[in-house]
CSV table of C-alpha atoms in Angstrom, one decimal:
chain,number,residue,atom,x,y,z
A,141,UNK,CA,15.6,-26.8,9.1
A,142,UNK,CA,13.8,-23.9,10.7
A,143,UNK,CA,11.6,-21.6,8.0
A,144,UNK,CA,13.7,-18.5,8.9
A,145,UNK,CA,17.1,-20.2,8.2
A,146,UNK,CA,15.7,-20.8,4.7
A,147,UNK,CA,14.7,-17.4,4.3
A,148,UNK,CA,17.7,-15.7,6.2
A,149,UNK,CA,19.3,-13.0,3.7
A,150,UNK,CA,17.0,-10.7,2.3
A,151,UNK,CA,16.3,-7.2,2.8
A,152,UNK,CA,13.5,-5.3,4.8
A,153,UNK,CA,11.3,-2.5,3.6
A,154,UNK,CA,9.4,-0.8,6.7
A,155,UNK,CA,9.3,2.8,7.8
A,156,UNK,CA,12.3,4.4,9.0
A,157,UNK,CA,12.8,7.3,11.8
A,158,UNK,CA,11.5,10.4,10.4
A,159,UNK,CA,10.6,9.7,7.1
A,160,UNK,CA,8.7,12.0,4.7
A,161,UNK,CA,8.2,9.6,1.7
A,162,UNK,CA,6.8,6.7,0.4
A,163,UNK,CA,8.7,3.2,1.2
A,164,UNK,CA,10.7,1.7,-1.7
A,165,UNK,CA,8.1,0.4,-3.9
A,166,UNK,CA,8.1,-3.2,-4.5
A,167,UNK,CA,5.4,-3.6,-7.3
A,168,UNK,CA,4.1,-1.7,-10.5
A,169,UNK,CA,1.2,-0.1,-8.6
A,170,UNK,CA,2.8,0.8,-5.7
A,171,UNK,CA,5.4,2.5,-8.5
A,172,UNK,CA,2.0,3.9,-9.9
A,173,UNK,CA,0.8,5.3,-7.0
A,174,UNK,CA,4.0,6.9,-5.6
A,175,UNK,CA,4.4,8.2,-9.6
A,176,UNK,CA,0.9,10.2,-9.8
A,177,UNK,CA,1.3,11.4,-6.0
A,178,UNK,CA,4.7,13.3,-7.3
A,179,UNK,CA,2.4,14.2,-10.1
A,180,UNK,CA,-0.5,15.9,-8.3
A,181,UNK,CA,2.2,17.3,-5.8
A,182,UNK,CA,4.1,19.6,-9.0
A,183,UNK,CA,0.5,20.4,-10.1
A,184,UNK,CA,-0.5,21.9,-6.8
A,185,UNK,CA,3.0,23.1,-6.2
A,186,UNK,CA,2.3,25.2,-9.7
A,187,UNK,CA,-1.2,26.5,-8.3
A,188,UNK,CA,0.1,27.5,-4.9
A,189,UNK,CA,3.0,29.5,-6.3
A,190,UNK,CA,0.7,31.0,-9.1
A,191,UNK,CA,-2.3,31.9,-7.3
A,192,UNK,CA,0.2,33.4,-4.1
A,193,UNK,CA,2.2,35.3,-6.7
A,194,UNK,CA,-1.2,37.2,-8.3
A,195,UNK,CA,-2.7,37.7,-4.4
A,196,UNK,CA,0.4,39.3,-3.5
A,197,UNK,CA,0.2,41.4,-7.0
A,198,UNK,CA,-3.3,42.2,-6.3
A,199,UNK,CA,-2.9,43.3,-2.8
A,200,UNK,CA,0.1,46.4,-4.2
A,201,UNK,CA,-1.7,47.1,-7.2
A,202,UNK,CA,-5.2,48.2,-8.5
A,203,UNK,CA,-4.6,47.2,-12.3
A,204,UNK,CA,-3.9,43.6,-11.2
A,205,UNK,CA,-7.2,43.8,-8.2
A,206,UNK,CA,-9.3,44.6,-11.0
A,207,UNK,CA,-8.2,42.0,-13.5
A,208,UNK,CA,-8.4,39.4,-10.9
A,209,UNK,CA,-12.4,39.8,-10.1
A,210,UNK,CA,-14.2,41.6,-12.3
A,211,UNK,CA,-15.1,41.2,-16.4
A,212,UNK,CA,-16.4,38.3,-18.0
A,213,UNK,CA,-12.8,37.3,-19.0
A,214,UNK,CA,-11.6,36.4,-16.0
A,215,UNK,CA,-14.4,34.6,-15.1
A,216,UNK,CA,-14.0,32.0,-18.3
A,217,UNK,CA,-10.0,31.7,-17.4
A,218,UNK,CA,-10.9,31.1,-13.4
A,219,UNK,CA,-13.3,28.8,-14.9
A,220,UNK,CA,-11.9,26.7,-17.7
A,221,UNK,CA,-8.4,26.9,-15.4
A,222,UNK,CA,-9.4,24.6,-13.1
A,223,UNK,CA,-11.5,22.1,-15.5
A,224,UNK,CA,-8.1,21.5,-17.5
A,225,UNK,CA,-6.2,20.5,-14.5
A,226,UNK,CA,-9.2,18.4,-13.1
A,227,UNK,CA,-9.1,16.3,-16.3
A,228,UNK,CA,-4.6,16.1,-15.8
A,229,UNK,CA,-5.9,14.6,-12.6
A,230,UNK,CA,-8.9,12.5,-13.3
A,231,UNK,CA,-7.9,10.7,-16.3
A,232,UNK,CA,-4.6,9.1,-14.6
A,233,UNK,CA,-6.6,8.8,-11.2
A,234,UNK,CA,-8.7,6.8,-13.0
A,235,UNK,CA,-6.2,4.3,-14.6
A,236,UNK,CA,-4.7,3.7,-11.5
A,237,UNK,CA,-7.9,2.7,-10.2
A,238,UNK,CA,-8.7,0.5,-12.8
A,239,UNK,CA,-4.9,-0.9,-12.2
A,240,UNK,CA,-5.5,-1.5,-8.5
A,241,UNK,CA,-8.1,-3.1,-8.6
A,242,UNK,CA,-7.5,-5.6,-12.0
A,243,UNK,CA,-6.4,-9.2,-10.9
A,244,UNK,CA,-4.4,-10.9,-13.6
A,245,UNK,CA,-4.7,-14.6,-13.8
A,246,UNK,CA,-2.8,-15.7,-10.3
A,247,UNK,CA,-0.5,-18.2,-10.3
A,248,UNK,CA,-1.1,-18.4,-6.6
A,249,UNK,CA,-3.8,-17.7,-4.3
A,250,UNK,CA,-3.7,-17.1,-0.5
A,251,UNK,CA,-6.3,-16.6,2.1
A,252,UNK,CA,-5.9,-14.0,5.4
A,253,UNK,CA,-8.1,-13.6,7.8
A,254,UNK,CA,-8.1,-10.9,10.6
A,255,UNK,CA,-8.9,-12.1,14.4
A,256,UNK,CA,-8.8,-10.0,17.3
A,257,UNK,CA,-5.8,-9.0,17.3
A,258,UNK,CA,-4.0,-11.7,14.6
A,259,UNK,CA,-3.6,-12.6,11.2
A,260,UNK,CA,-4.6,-16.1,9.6
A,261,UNK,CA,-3.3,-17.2,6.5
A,262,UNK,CA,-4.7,-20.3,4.0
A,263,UNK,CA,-2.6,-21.6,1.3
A,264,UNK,CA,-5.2,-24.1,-0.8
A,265,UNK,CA,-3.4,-24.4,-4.3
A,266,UNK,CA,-1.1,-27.5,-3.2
A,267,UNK,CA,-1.8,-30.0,-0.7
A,268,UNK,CA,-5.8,-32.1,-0.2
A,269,UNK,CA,-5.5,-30.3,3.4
A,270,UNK,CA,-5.1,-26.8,3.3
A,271,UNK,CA,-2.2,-25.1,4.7
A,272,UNK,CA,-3.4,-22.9,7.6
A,273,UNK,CA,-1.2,-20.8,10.4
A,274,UNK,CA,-1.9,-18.0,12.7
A,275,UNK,CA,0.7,-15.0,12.2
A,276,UNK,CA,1.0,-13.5,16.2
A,277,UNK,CA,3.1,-10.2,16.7
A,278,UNK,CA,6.5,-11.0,18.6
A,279,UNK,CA,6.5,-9.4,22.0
A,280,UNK,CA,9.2,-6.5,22.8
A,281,UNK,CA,11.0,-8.8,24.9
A,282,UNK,CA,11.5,-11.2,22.7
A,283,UNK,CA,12.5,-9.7,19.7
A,284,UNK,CA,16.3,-10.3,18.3
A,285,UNK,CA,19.1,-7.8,17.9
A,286,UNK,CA,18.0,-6.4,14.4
A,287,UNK,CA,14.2,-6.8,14.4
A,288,UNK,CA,11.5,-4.0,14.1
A,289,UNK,CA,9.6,-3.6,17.0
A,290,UNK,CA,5.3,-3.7,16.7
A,291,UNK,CA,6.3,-5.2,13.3
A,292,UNK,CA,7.9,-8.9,13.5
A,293,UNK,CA,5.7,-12.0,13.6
A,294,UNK,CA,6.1,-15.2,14.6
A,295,UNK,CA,4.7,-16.8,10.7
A,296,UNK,CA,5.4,-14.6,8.1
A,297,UNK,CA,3.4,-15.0,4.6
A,298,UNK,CA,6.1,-16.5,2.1
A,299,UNK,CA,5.3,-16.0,-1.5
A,300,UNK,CA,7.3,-16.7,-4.5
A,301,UNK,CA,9.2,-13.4,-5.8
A,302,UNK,CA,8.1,-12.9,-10.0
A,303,UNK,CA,4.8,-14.0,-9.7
A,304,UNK,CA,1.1,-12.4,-9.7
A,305,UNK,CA,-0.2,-13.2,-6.3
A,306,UNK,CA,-4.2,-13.0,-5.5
A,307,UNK,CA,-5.3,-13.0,-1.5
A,308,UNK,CA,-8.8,-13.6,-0.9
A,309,UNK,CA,-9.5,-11.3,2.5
A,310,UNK,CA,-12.3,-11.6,5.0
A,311,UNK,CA,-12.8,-10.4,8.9
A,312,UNK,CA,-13.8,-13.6,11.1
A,313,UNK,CA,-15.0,-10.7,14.0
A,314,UNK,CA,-14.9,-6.9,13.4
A,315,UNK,CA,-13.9,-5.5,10.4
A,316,UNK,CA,-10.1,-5.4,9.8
A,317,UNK,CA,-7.6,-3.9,6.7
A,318,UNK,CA,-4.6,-5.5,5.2
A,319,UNK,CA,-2.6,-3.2,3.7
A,320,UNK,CA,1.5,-3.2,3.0
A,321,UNK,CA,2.4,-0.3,1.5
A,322,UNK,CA,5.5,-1.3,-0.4
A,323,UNK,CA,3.0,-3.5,-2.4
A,324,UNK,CA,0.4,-0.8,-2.9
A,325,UNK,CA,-1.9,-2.8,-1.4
A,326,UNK,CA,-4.6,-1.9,1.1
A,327,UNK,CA,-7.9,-3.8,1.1
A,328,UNK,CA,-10.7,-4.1,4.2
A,329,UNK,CA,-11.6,-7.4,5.8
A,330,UNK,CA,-15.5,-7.8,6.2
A,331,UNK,CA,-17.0,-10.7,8.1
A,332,UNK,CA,-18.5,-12.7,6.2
A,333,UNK,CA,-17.7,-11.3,2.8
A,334,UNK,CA,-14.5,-12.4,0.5
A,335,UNK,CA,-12.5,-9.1,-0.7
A,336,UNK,CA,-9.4,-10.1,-3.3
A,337,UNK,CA,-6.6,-8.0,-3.9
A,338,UNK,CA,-3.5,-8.8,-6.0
A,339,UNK,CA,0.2,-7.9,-6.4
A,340,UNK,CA,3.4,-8.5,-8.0
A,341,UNK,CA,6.5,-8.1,-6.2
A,342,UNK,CA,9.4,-7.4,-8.4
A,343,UNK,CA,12.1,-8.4,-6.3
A,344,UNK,CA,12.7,-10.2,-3.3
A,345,UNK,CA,12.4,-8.6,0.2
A,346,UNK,CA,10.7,-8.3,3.2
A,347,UNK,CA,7.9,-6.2,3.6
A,348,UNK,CA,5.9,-4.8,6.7
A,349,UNK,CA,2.7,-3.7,7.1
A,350,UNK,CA,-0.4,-3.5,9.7
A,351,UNK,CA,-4.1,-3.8,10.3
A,352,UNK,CA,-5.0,0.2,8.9
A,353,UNK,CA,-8.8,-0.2,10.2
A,354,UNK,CA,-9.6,0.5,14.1
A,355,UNK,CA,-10.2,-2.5,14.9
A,356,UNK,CA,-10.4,-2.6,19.0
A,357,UNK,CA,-8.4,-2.3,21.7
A,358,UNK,CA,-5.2,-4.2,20.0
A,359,UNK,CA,-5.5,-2.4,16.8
A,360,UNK,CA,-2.0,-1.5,16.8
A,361,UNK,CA,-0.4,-5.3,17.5
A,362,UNK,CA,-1.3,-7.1,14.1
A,363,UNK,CA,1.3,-6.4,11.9
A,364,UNK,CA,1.7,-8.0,8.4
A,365,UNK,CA,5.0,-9.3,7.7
A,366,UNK,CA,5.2,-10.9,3.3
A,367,UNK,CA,8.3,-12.3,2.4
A,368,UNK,CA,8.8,-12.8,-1.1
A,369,UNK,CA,11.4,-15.0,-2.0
A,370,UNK,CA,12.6,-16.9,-5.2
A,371,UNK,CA,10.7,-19.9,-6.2
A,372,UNK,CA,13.1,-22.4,-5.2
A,373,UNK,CA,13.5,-21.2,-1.7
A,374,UNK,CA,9.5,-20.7,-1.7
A,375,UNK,CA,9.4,-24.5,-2.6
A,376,UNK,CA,11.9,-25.8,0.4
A,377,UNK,CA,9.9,-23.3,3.0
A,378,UNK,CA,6.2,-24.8,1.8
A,379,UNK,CA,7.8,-28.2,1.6
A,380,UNK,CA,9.1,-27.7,5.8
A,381,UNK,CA,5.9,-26.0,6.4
A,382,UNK,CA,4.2,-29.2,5.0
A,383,UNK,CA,6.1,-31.6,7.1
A,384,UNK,CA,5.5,-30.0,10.4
């Protein structure tokens, strides 16, 4: 039984025609990050409209062009303003950093590696031999009615639905990025250095992502395709994956 028969049935997250927001978020930091973008945006929408409504007030009249620039007043409100709302921004940038870039204890851990132009991956935790596979882009003209064109891949990266994941990443050429952005994850691949990144998807799906460093001439042909799945599927796929 083919891998993809297993894992026929789940939905796709990848970006659709014209979109102007985030993906569906698949994980508590992507959820994080999509949740303090919306909250910077109404903070700058707030300074835009207030700052446009006392330029327009200060261009038709002189009481309002004088209380805008001079005194020693308006110079501690233009100053102290702007501190406040850089400390509504900082504190929860912060956290989210701290969030992004904590790994909780893994229940399983993968290895990718980026080639030029393909993706590697290493699955270590089960079997005396590793589990190792190269993860090529699907030509145009071979895709199937339905698929995502620059996105499919022959060997997608299966992990179990639920469950905190940890992938070690490293570049074996030039330096590449693996980043899916339902996961919130984005994280460079360095030759000869190990980066980690973690996630927990919070339901099962598929999700698409690419190489987001320039990384030569095929840059734009080595997508990232993780399927998460639940755990008993998960264990028939690694168990055909093994037997092949």
């Amino acid at each position: 039984m083919s891998a993809m028969i297993i894992l026929g049935g789940v939905g796709s997250d990848c970006p659709q025609d014209w979109q102007l927001v985030f993906q569906d978020s698949a994980s508590p930091v992507s959820e994080e990050i999509v949740f303090f973008h919306d909250r910077v945006m109404f903070i700058l929408t707030v300074i835009v409209v207030s700052v446009l409504w006392l330029i327009i007030r200060s261009l038709v009249n002189r009481y309002y062009y004088r209380f805008l620039v001079e005194g020693t007043t308006i110079e501690i409100v233009w100053t102290l303003i702007p501190a406040v709302i850089l400390i509504f921004i900082a504190f929860p940038s912060l956290r989210l950093l701290y969030l992004m870039d904590e790994i909780i204890e893994p229940a399983l851990t993968l290895k990718a590696v980026g080639h030029q132009w393909y993706w590697s991956y290493e699955y270590s935790d089960y079997v005396k031999d590793s589990l190792e596979f190269d993860s090529y882009m699907i030509p145009s003209e071979d895709l199937n009615p339905g698929d995502f064109r620059l996105l499919e891949v022959d060997n997608r990266l299966v992990v179990p639905s639920q469950t905190h994941i940890r992938v070690l990443i490293t570049g074996a050429d030039v330096l590449h990025s693996f980043a899916v952005p339902s996961l919130g994850i984005k994280m460079d691949a360095v030759p000869g250095r190990l980066n980690q990144v973690g996630f927990f998807t919070k339901r099962s799906g598929v999700f698409y992502g690419q190489c987001s460093e320039i990384c030569g001439a095929n840059h734009s042909f080595m997508p990232i395709v993780v399927e998460a799945v639940s755990l008993d599927r998960y264990l028939q796929w690694l168990s055909a994956k093994i037997d092949e």
